[in-house]
Short mmCIF file of C-alpha atoms and ligand atoms in Angstrom, two decimals:
data_model
loop_
_atom_site.label_atom_id
_atom_site.label_comp_id
_atom_site.label_asym_id
_atom_site.label_seq_id
_atom_site.Cartn_x
_atom_site.Cartn_y
_atom_site.Cartn_z
CA MET A 5 22.85 -19.40 13.79
CA SER A 6 26.39 -20.66 13.61
CA ASN A 7 28.98 -19.01 11.47
CA ASN A 8 29.20 -22.21 9.33
CA ASN A 9 25.19 -21.95 8.93
CA ILE A 10 25.49 -18.41 7.71
CA GLU A 11 28.21 -19.17 5.44
CA GLN A 12 26.14 -22.09 3.88
CA MET A 13 23.21 -19.74 3.64
CA LEU A 14 25.09 -16.98 1.76
CA ILE A 15 26.73 -19.70 -0.64
CA ASP A 16 23.18 -21.19 -1.47
CA ASN A 17 21.69 -17.72 -2.02
CA LYS A 18 24.71 -16.65 -4.22
CA GLN A 19 26.07 -14.09 -1.80
CA GLU A 20 29.74 -14.62 -2.15
CA LYS A 21 30.25 -11.22 -2.10
CA LEU A 22 28.87 -10.65 1.24
CA LEU A 23 30.32 -13.67 2.75
CA ASN A 24 33.80 -12.08 1.83
CA TYR A 25 32.66 -8.89 3.56
CA LEU A 26 31.72 -10.70 6.77
CA ASN A 27 35.08 -12.46 6.88
CA SER A 28 37.17 -9.45 6.66
CA THR A 29 35.05 -6.95 8.79
CA THR A 30 34.78 -6.30 12.67
CA GLU A 31 33.06 -8.93 14.92
CA ALA A 32 30.50 -6.31 15.83
CA ASN A 33 29.85 -5.58 12.40
CA ARG A 34 29.46 -9.27 11.54
CA THR A 35 27.20 -10.19 14.66
CA LYS A 36 24.57 -7.63 13.59
CA ILE A 37 24.48 -8.41 10.08
CA ALA A 38 24.17 -12.07 10.97
CA SER A 39 21.02 -11.27 13.11
CA GLN A 40 19.59 -9.31 10.17
CA LEU A 41 20.29 -12.33 7.92
CA ASN A 42 18.33 -14.60 10.03
CA ASP A 43 15.22 -12.85 9.40
CA VAL A 44 15.71 -12.64 5.64
CA ASP A 45 13.05 -14.43 3.63
CA TRP A 46 15.02 -15.66 0.66
CA GLY A 47 12.29 -16.26 -1.66
CA PHE A 48 13.27 -12.93 -3.39
CA ILE A 49 16.33 -14.64 -4.90
CA SER A 50 14.06 -16.62 -7.42
CA TYR A 51 12.94 -13.49 -8.79
CA LEU A 52 16.22 -11.96 -9.58
CA ASP A 53 16.08 -13.36 -13.31
CA LYS A 54 12.65 -12.25 -13.80
CA GLU A 55 12.28 -8.98 -13.82
CA ASP A 56 8.54 -7.72 -14.17
CA SER A 57 7.33 -8.64 -17.61
CA SER A 58 4.04 -7.93 -19.38
CA SER A 59 1.59 -10.63 -18.58
CA THR A 60 0.67 -13.37 -21.17
CA SER A 61 -2.63 -13.51 -20.00
CA VAL A 62 -5.90 -12.59 -21.94
CA ILE A 63 -6.93 -8.96 -20.57
CA SER A 64 -10.53 -7.64 -21.32
CA PRO A 65 -12.52 -4.89 -20.05
CA ILE A 66 -14.61 -5.16 -16.67
CA GLU A 67 -17.95 -3.51 -15.94
CA ALA A 68 -17.84 -0.70 -13.73
CA THR A 69 -20.58 0.82 -11.35
CA THR A 70 -20.70 4.43 -12.51
CA MET A 71 -21.47 7.44 -10.37
CA ASP A 72 -24.85 7.30 -12.17
CA ASP A 73 -25.76 3.76 -11.20
CA ILE A 74 -24.51 4.61 -7.62
CA ASP A 75 -26.72 7.75 -7.62
CA LYS A 76 -29.95 5.52 -8.31
CA LYS A 77 -29.26 3.20 -5.31
CA PHE A 78 -27.40 5.30 -3.06
CA THR A 79 -29.73 5.56 -0.25
CA ALA A 80 -30.20 1.73 0.02
CA TYR A 81 -26.43 1.31 -0.43
CA GLU A 82 -25.77 3.78 2.36
CA GLU A 83 -28.38 2.49 4.61
CA CYS A 84 -27.11 -1.16 4.19
CA GLY A 85 -23.46 0.07 4.81
CA ILE A 86 -24.11 1.74 7.99
CA GLN A 87 -26.06 -0.93 9.50
CA ALA A 88 -23.00 -3.42 8.58
CA ILE A 89 -20.77 -0.70 10.48
CA LYS A 90 -22.93 -0.62 13.60
CA ASP A 91 -22.83 -4.67 13.72
CA GLY A 92 -19.04 -4.15 13.51
CA LYS A 93 -18.47 -6.01 10.21
CA LEU A 94 -15.90 -3.35 9.10
CA CYS A 95 -12.20 -2.66 10.10
CA LEU A 96 -9.85 -0.49 8.33
CA LEU A 97 -6.33 -0.92 7.21
CA LEU A 98 -4.04 2.23 6.64
CA LEU A 99 -0.95 1.45 4.59
CA ALA A 100 1.81 3.71 5.97
CA GLY A 101 4.78 1.69 5.56
CA GLY A 102 6.04 3.22 2.28
CA GLN A 103 9.44 5.36 2.28
CA GLY A 104 7.76 8.10 0.27
CA THR A 105 11.23 8.68 -1.66
CA ARG A 106 9.43 10.73 -4.32
CA LEU A 107 8.03 13.30 -1.57
CA GLY A 108 11.44 13.52 -0.42
CA PHE A 109 10.35 14.40 3.37
CA ASP A 110 12.29 12.88 6.13
CA LYS A 111 9.50 11.82 8.34
CA PRO A 112 6.56 9.29 7.86
CA LYS A 113 4.54 10.70 5.00
CA GLY A 114 1.36 10.92 7.26
CA CYS A 115 3.48 13.75 9.24
CA PHE A 116 3.45 15.82 6.35
CA ASN A 117 1.71 19.04 6.87
CA VAL A 118 -0.34 19.99 3.75
CA GLY A 119 -1.72 23.25 5.57
CA ILE A 120 -0.15 26.74 4.53
CA ASN A 121 -1.46 28.97 7.25
CA ASN A 122 -2.91 26.50 9.42
CA ASP A 123 -1.29 23.13 10.51
CA LEU A 124 -3.38 20.19 8.57
CA TYR A 125 -1.39 16.87 8.84
CA ILE A 126 -2.01 14.08 6.55
CA PHE A 127 -2.70 11.61 9.18
CA GLU A 128 -5.27 14.25 10.79
CA LEU A 129 -6.98 14.50 7.59
CA LEU A 130 -7.49 10.76 7.30
CA ILE A 131 -8.57 10.44 10.97
CA GLU A 132 -11.13 13.31 10.26
CA HIS A 133 -12.42 11.51 7.14
CA THR A 134 -12.86 8.57 9.40
CA MET A 135 -14.43 10.25 12.07
CA ASP A 136 -17.35 11.57 9.65
CA VAL A 137 -18.37 7.86 9.54
CA VAL A 138 -17.79 7.03 13.14
CA LYS A 139 -20.09 9.77 14.27
CA LYS A 140 -22.75 9.04 11.22
CA CYS A 141 -22.81 5.32 12.44
CA ASP A 142 -22.40 6.07 16.32
CA ALA A 143 -19.78 3.40 16.50
CA TRP A 144 -16.00 3.26 16.60
CA ILE A 145 -14.24 1.21 13.87
CA HIS A 146 -10.89 -0.67 14.21
CA LEU A 147 -8.22 1.04 12.45
CA TYR A 148 -4.99 -0.96 11.85
CA ILE A 149 -1.94 1.22 10.68
CA MET A 150 0.87 -0.57 8.99
CA THR A 151 4.52 0.86 9.37
CA SER A 152 7.78 -0.21 8.80
CA ASP A 153 10.98 -0.61 11.03
CA ILE A 154 11.83 2.83 9.50
CA ASN A 155 9.01 4.74 10.36
CA ASN A 156 6.95 2.93 13.18
CA LYS A 157 8.53 4.83 16.13
CA ASP A 158 7.97 8.23 14.38
CA THR A 159 4.36 7.36 13.54
CA ILE A 160 3.38 6.30 16.73
CA GLU A 161 4.95 9.43 18.56
CA PHE A 162 3.10 11.40 16.17
CA PHE A 163 -0.30 10.05 16.90
CA GLU A 164 0.58 10.08 20.74
CA ALA A 165 1.55 13.85 20.57
CA HIS A 166 -1.49 14.81 18.54
CA ASN A 167 -3.79 12.68 20.90
CA TYR A 168 -4.78 10.44 18.21
CA PHE A 169 -6.39 13.24 16.53
CA GLY A 170 -9.56 12.49 18.84
CA TYR A 171 -9.86 9.07 17.43
CA ASN A 172 -10.37 6.08 20.51
CA LYS A 173 -6.89 5.03 20.74
CA ASP A 174 -8.40 1.50 21.96
CA TYR A 175 -9.33 1.26 18.31
CA ILE A 176 -5.92 1.89 16.85
CA HIS A 177 -3.52 -0.90 16.31
CA PHE A 178 -0.03 -0.54 14.70
CA PHE A 179 1.93 -3.21 13.20
CA ILE A 180 5.13 -3.62 11.35
CA GLN A 181 5.46 -4.95 7.94
CA GLU A 182 8.43 -7.25 6.70
CA MET A 183 11.40 -5.91 5.05
CA ASN A 184 13.48 -7.39 2.17
CA PRO A 185 17.02 -6.76 1.23
CA ALA A 186 17.75 -4.55 -1.76
CA THR A 187 20.56 -6.03 -4.24
CA ASP A 188 22.81 -4.35 -6.84
CA PHE A 189 21.93 -5.40 -10.37
CA ASN A 190 24.01 -8.45 -10.07
CA GLY A 191 22.02 -9.77 -7.41
CA ASN A 192 24.60 -9.01 -4.55
CA ILE A 193 22.86 -7.81 -1.32
CA LEU A 194 23.76 -4.03 -0.69
CA LEU A 195 24.89 -2.82 2.82
CA SER A 196 23.52 0.40 4.05
CA ALA A 197 26.17 0.72 6.70
CA LYS A 198 28.97 -1.24 7.63
CA ASP A 199 27.09 -3.08 10.18
CA SER A 200 23.64 -3.07 8.21
CA LEU A 201 22.39 -4.73 5.24
CA ALA A 202 20.23 -2.39 2.72
CA LEU A 203 16.74 -3.46 3.87
CA SER A 204 13.55 -1.80 2.71
CA PRO A 205 9.70 -2.28 3.36
CA ASN A 206 8.51 -5.42 1.23
CA GLY A 207 5.80 -3.36 -0.79
CA ASN A 208 2.11 -2.76 0.23
CA GLY A 209 0.74 -6.30 -0.57
CA GLY A 210 1.99 -8.23 2.24
CA TRP A 211 -0.03 -6.87 4.93
CA PHE A 212 -2.42 -9.61 5.64
CA SER A 213 0.46 -11.80 6.51
CA SER A 214 2.32 -9.04 8.53
CA MET A 215 -1.07 -8.53 10.40
CA ASN A 216 -0.87 -12.75 11.12
CA LYS A 217 2.66 -12.26 12.32
CA ALA A 218 1.81 -9.63 14.70
CA GLY A 219 -0.67 -11.63 16.16
CA LEU A 220 -3.70 -9.29 15.27
CA LEU A 221 -5.78 -11.67 13.19
CA GLU A 222 -6.97 -14.01 16.10
CA GLY A 223 -8.95 -10.71 17.27
CA ILE A 224 -10.38 -10.29 13.87
CA PHE A 225 -11.38 -13.78 13.56
CA ASN A 226 -13.20 -13.94 16.72
CA SER A 227 -15.02 -10.92 16.28
CA ASN A 228 -17.91 -9.83 13.73
CA ILE A 229 -15.66 -7.99 11.36
CA GLU A 230 -16.20 -9.56 7.71
CA TYR A 231 -14.56 -6.75 5.47
CA ILE A 232 -11.22 -4.75 5.66
CA ASN A 233 -11.04 -1.44 3.86
CA VAL A 234 -7.51 -0.79 2.78
CA PHE A 235 -6.47 2.57 1.85
CA ALA A 236 -3.21 4.29 0.96
CA VAL A 237 -1.69 7.04 3.40
CA ASP A 238 -1.42 9.63 0.72
CA ASN A 239 -4.87 10.33 -0.84
CA VAL A 240 -5.79 13.43 1.22
CA LEU A 241 -9.54 13.43 0.05
CA GLN A 242 -10.41 9.83 -0.02
CA ARG A 243 -13.63 8.68 1.90
CA ILE A 244 -12.62 6.05 4.24
CA ALA A 245 -15.11 3.33 5.69
CA ASP A 246 -17.65 4.81 2.98
CA PRO A 247 -20.71 3.24 4.00
CA ALA A 248 -22.19 3.43 0.34
CA PHE A 249 -19.17 1.61 -0.87
CA LEU A 250 -19.55 -0.93 1.80
CA GLY A 251 -23.13 -1.26 0.91
CA ALA A 252 -22.89 -1.56 -2.55
CA THR A 253 -20.16 -4.35 -2.37
CA ILE A 254 -22.38 -6.21 0.07
CA MET A 255 -25.66 -5.56 -1.93
CA GLU A 256 -24.56 -6.19 -5.27
CA ASN A 257 -23.03 -9.60 -3.87
CA LYS A 258 -19.35 -8.79 -4.75
CA MET A 259 -16.57 -10.76 -3.02
CA CYS A 260 -14.39 -7.51 -2.97
CA GLY A 261 -14.38 -3.88 -4.05
CA ALA A 262 -12.34 -1.36 -5.53
CA LYS A 263 -12.80 2.51 -5.74
CA VAL A 264 -11.94 3.89 -9.10
CA VAL A 265 -11.60 7.11 -10.96
CA ARG A 266 -12.05 8.00 -14.69
CA LYS A 267 -8.50 8.17 -16.09
CA ALA A 268 -7.90 12.08 -16.60
CA ASN A 269 -6.24 10.93 -19.96
CA PRO A 270 -4.87 7.84 -21.70
CA GLU A 271 -1.63 8.67 -20.45
CA GLU A 272 -2.37 8.89 -16.71
CA LYS A 273 0.20 6.74 -14.67
CA VAL A 274 -2.65 4.97 -12.60
CA GLY A 275 -3.58 1.07 -12.59
CA ALA A 276 -6.67 0.62 -14.68
CA MET A 277 -9.26 -2.40 -13.46
CA CYS A 278 -9.75 -4.97 -16.15
CA LEU A 279 -10.30 -8.70 -16.07
CA SER A 280 -7.36 -11.22 -16.69
CA ASN A 281 -8.42 -14.55 -17.73
CA GLY A 282 -11.86 -13.93 -16.49
CA LYS A 283 -10.66 -12.66 -12.91
CA PRO A 284 -10.60 -9.14 -11.58
CA HIS A 285 -7.24 -7.66 -12.39
CA ILE A 286 -5.20 -4.39 -12.09
CA ILE A 287 -3.02 -3.64 -15.32
CA GLU A 288 -0.16 -1.25 -14.79
CA TYR A 289 -0.13 1.69 -17.03
CA TYR A 290 2.93 0.56 -18.79
CA GLU A 291 1.60 -2.86 -19.34
CA LEU A 292 -1.26 -1.33 -21.67
CA SER A 293 -0.28 -1.34 -25.18
CA GLU A 294 -0.88 1.99 -27.02
CA ALA A 295 -3.93 0.32 -28.82
CA MET A 296 -5.36 -0.67 -25.44
CA LYS A 297 -4.74 2.59 -23.91
CA ASN A 298 -6.67 4.52 -26.48
CA GLU A 299 -9.48 2.11 -27.21
CA THR A 300 -12.70 3.89 -26.55
CA ASN A 301 -16.36 2.74 -25.97
CA PRO A 302 -19.19 3.86 -28.51
CA ASP A 303 -19.83 6.87 -26.08
CA GLY A 304 -15.99 7.95 -26.42
CA SER A 305 -15.01 6.77 -22.93
CA LEU A 306 -11.66 4.68 -22.60
CA VAL A 307 -12.40 1.00 -22.46
CA TYR A 308 -9.47 0.79 -19.92
CA GLY A 309 -10.40 4.22 -18.44
CA PHE A 310 -11.19 3.22 -14.54
CA GLY A 311 -7.89 3.76 -12.39
CA VAL A 312 -7.40 2.40 -9.25
CA ILE A 313 -6.80 4.78 -6.11
CA LEU A 314 -5.71 2.22 -3.69
CA ASN A 315 -8.70 2.05 -1.71
CA TYR A 316 -10.47 -1.45 -1.56
CA LEU A 317 -12.83 -3.70 0.37
CA PHE A 318 -11.58 -7.33 0.99
CA PRO A 319 -13.32 -10.04 2.71
CA ILE A 320 -11.66 -11.40 5.62
CA SER A 321 -12.88 -15.12 4.76
CA ARG A 322 -11.22 -14.93 1.36
CA LEU A 323 -8.05 -13.52 2.77
CA LYS A 324 -7.88 -16.26 5.50
CA ASP A 325 -7.56 -18.88 2.79
CA THR A 326 -4.71 -16.88 0.97
CA LEU A 327 -2.37 -17.13 4.23
CA GLY A 328 -0.52 -19.92 3.50
CA GLU A 329 -0.03 -18.65 0.18
CA SER A 330 3.21 -16.43 -0.59
CA MET A 331 2.62 -13.16 -2.56
CA PRO A 332 4.43 -12.68 -6.10
CA LEU A 333 7.18 -10.14 -5.57
CA HIS A 334 7.60 -7.54 -8.15
CA VAL A 335 11.30 -6.64 -8.75
CA VAL A 336 11.62 -2.73 -9.10
CA LYS A 337 14.48 -0.67 -10.25
CA LYS A 338 15.29 1.70 -7.51
CA ALA A 339 17.97 4.25 -6.38
CA VAL A 340 19.61 2.44 -3.20
CA PRO A 341 21.92 4.00 -0.90
CA TYR A 342 24.64 1.67 -0.14
CA ILE A 343 28.10 1.48 1.05
CA ASP A 344 30.87 1.09 -1.73
CA ASP A 345 33.77 -1.55 -1.51
CA ALA A 346 35.94 1.42 0.07
CA GLY A 347 33.51 1.71 3.01
CA GLN A 348 32.02 5.09 1.57
CA LEU A 349 28.20 5.74 1.51
CA VAL A 350 26.90 6.62 -1.99
CA LYS A 351 23.72 8.14 -2.51
CA PRO A 352 22.78 7.42 -6.21
CA ALA A 353 20.52 9.76 -8.18
CA GLU A 354 19.76 7.04 -10.70
CA PRO A 355 18.45 3.43 -9.92
CA ASN A 356 21.46 1.30 -9.11
CA GLY A 357 19.59 -1.89 -7.73
CA TYR A 358 16.61 -3.99 -7.26
CA LYS A 359 13.92 -3.95 -4.50
CA PHE A 360 11.64 -6.82 -4.13
CA GLU A 361 8.06 -5.64 -3.56
CA THR A 362 4.58 -7.43 -2.67
CA LEU A 363 1.93 -5.06 -4.25
CA ALA A 364 -1.75 -5.03 -3.01
CA LEU A 365 -3.20 -5.33 -6.48
CA ASP A 366 -1.99 -9.09 -6.43
CA LEU A 367 -4.77 -9.64 -4.02
CA ILE A 368 -7.41 -8.41 -6.12
CA HIS A 369 -6.38 -11.10 -8.76
CA GLU A 370 -7.07 -13.65 -5.89
CA MET A 371 -10.71 -12.71 -5.78
CA ASP A 372 -13.64 -14.20 -7.86
CA ASP A 373 -15.23 -10.78 -8.81
CA CYS A 374 -15.19 -7.07 -7.58
CA LEU A 375 -17.29 -4.22 -7.40
CA VAL A 376 -15.54 -1.65 -9.53
CA TYR A 377 -16.88 1.54 -7.67
CA GLU A 378 -16.60 4.77 -9.47
CA VAL A 379 -15.95 7.84 -7.41
CA ASP A 380 -15.62 11.46 -8.19
CA ARG A 381 -12.04 12.40 -8.81
CA GLU A 382 -12.47 16.00 -7.94
CA LYS A 383 -13.76 14.82 -4.52
CA GLU A 384 -11.83 11.83 -3.70
CA PHE A 385 -8.67 11.60 -5.33
CA ALA A 386 -5.93 14.01 -4.22
CA PRO A 387 -2.69 11.77 -4.00
CA VAL A 388 0.46 13.52 -2.28
CA LYS A 389 3.34 11.61 -4.28
CA ASN A 390 5.64 14.37 -5.40
CA LYS A 391 6.98 17.63 -4.31
CA THR A 392 5.39 19.48 -7.17
CA GLY A 393 3.74 18.82 -10.42
CA VAL A 394 1.39 15.97 -11.08
CA ASP A 395 -0.02 14.41 -7.93
CA SER A 396 1.91 16.56 -5.63
CA VAL A 397 1.56 18.57 -2.52
CA ASP A 398 0.51 21.58 -4.88
CA THR A 399 -2.37 19.57 -6.82
CA ALA A 400 -3.56 18.13 -3.28
CA ARG A 401 -3.66 21.56 -1.72
CA ASP A 402 -5.71 23.05 -4.65
CA LEU A 403 -8.06 20.11 -4.26
CA LEU A 404 -8.64 20.34 -0.77
CA SER A 405 -9.27 24.42 -1.17
CA LYS A 406 -11.81 23.29 -3.86
CA ASN A 407 -13.48 20.95 -1.24
CA GLY A 408 -13.72 23.61 1.15
CA TYR A 409 -10.83 23.21 3.46
CA ILE A 410 -9.10 26.05 5.07
CA LEU A 411 -5.38 25.78 4.24
P1 UTP B 523 3.58 4.17 -2.96
O1 UTP B 523 3.69 3.17 -4.14
O2 UTP B 523 3.14 5.29 -3.32
O3 UTP B 523 5.21 4.09 -2.39
O4 UTP B 523 2.65 3.51 -1.83
P2 UTP B 523 5.80 5.07 -1.40
O5 UTP B 523 6.77 4.38 -0.90
O6 UTP B 523 4.91 5.59 -0.19
O7 UTP B 523 6.39 6.26 -2.04
P3 UTP B 523 7.51 6.30 -3.22
O8 UTP B 523 7.13 5.52 -4.28
O9 UTP B 523 8.87 5.96 -2.40
O10 UTP B 523 7.51 7.87 -3.63
C1 UTP B 523 1.50 3.68 -1.82
C2 UTP B 523 0.94 3.20 -0.63
O11 UTP B 523 1.44 1.83 -0.04
C3 UTP B 523 2.24 2.26 1.03
C4 UTP B 523 2.59 3.57 1.00
O12 UTP B 523 2.83 4.09 2.59
C5 UTP B 523 1.36 4.33 0.35
O13 UTP B 523 0.16 4.45 1.20
N1 UTP B 523 3.44 1.21 0.98
C6 UTP B 523 4.33 1.33 0.03
C7 UTP B 523 3.69 0.49 2.32
O14 UTP B 523 2.55 0.87 3.22
N2 UTP B 523 4.53 -0.34 2.32
C8 UTP B 523 5.51 -0.48 1.52
O15 UTP B 523 6.43 -1.18 1.53
C9 UTP B 523 5.35 0.14 0.10
#
């Protein structure tokens, strides 16, 4: 792109500050930043004036398939799911592109060792859980792993160094998600170095279009695959490729499925399943009013009491229809390291700018209906988000020990 075009692009997107910088910096810095600007999707600019606000749509409760319901039909669900996996109808997507800032670990989160006396890496646990199903079904399952520019190399090297933890590497496919620039609170794009924009992964919702850009969808469309099980990197106890969950989604004739746990208390910071204008929806904990948070059913359970654990089943056919549509962006206040006007790197402790992220939960809202599938939080929910405290390495280790893991 010519200098004139870049100048126009920056003016059109209200980036005069960056333009001034480019005009005053070295040729080498300018060239590097210009090449990054070529890849910027400027859609984020239109979100600057609309920080996430609570939705005006009508929220109502959604019916869940509880653990009691599941018990009654478990064998049938499981048999149905096993057959579907044997028939090659399922693939998996591990979302591993996040930066894991809360954990504060300088490698990809999956490389974190939750062991104490023995090595037990998060990626290793996730592969182990998947292998349980591979063995049960006697069939390999394609596993897609989304990384970002920041952690792709480390992630691949880690898998190679550990021989893919015994998984068939022909069935593992890495791809890189897109990045968005971060801005200050005035909408000016920040720099992370004198020759680089402050870019960060664009959230965990844009994976289908990233898979498309990586050329991975054709293989899926030309195969028997009908469902994709999408899951987060940090829940070390989750069941992946769970045959009963897949079988239940198929047998109950639901378009998609979401694993949920009963919220530990009304204040727990997890998104809750609900309906929004009659369609499946996830309402964030901060969007629930006090009254809704505490509303109970006649049996005392919370009306909005089923929290999502970021483990979903989506139908490929419906995802295909969404390909042309752009996902909404969420504007999140974050602490973004940046180069100040004097050229010094600043690492703020408090939020100083915005990141623009797509969220997996927005895909749920694109579905006609959803199987809300309850699992036992003591057995399937051990997220490693923080170093200590709630949802931390400590709590995950406790739960792993309770479930028989030797750490
Ligand atoms: P989180 O919302 O916990 O974000 O991600 P994070 O980046 O891992 O951690 P913090 O907030 O900085 O501490 C939930 C899941 O979504 C993935 C993460 O890797 C995790 O599996 N994710 C998140 C992506 O794949 N890409 C992203 O851009 C963001």
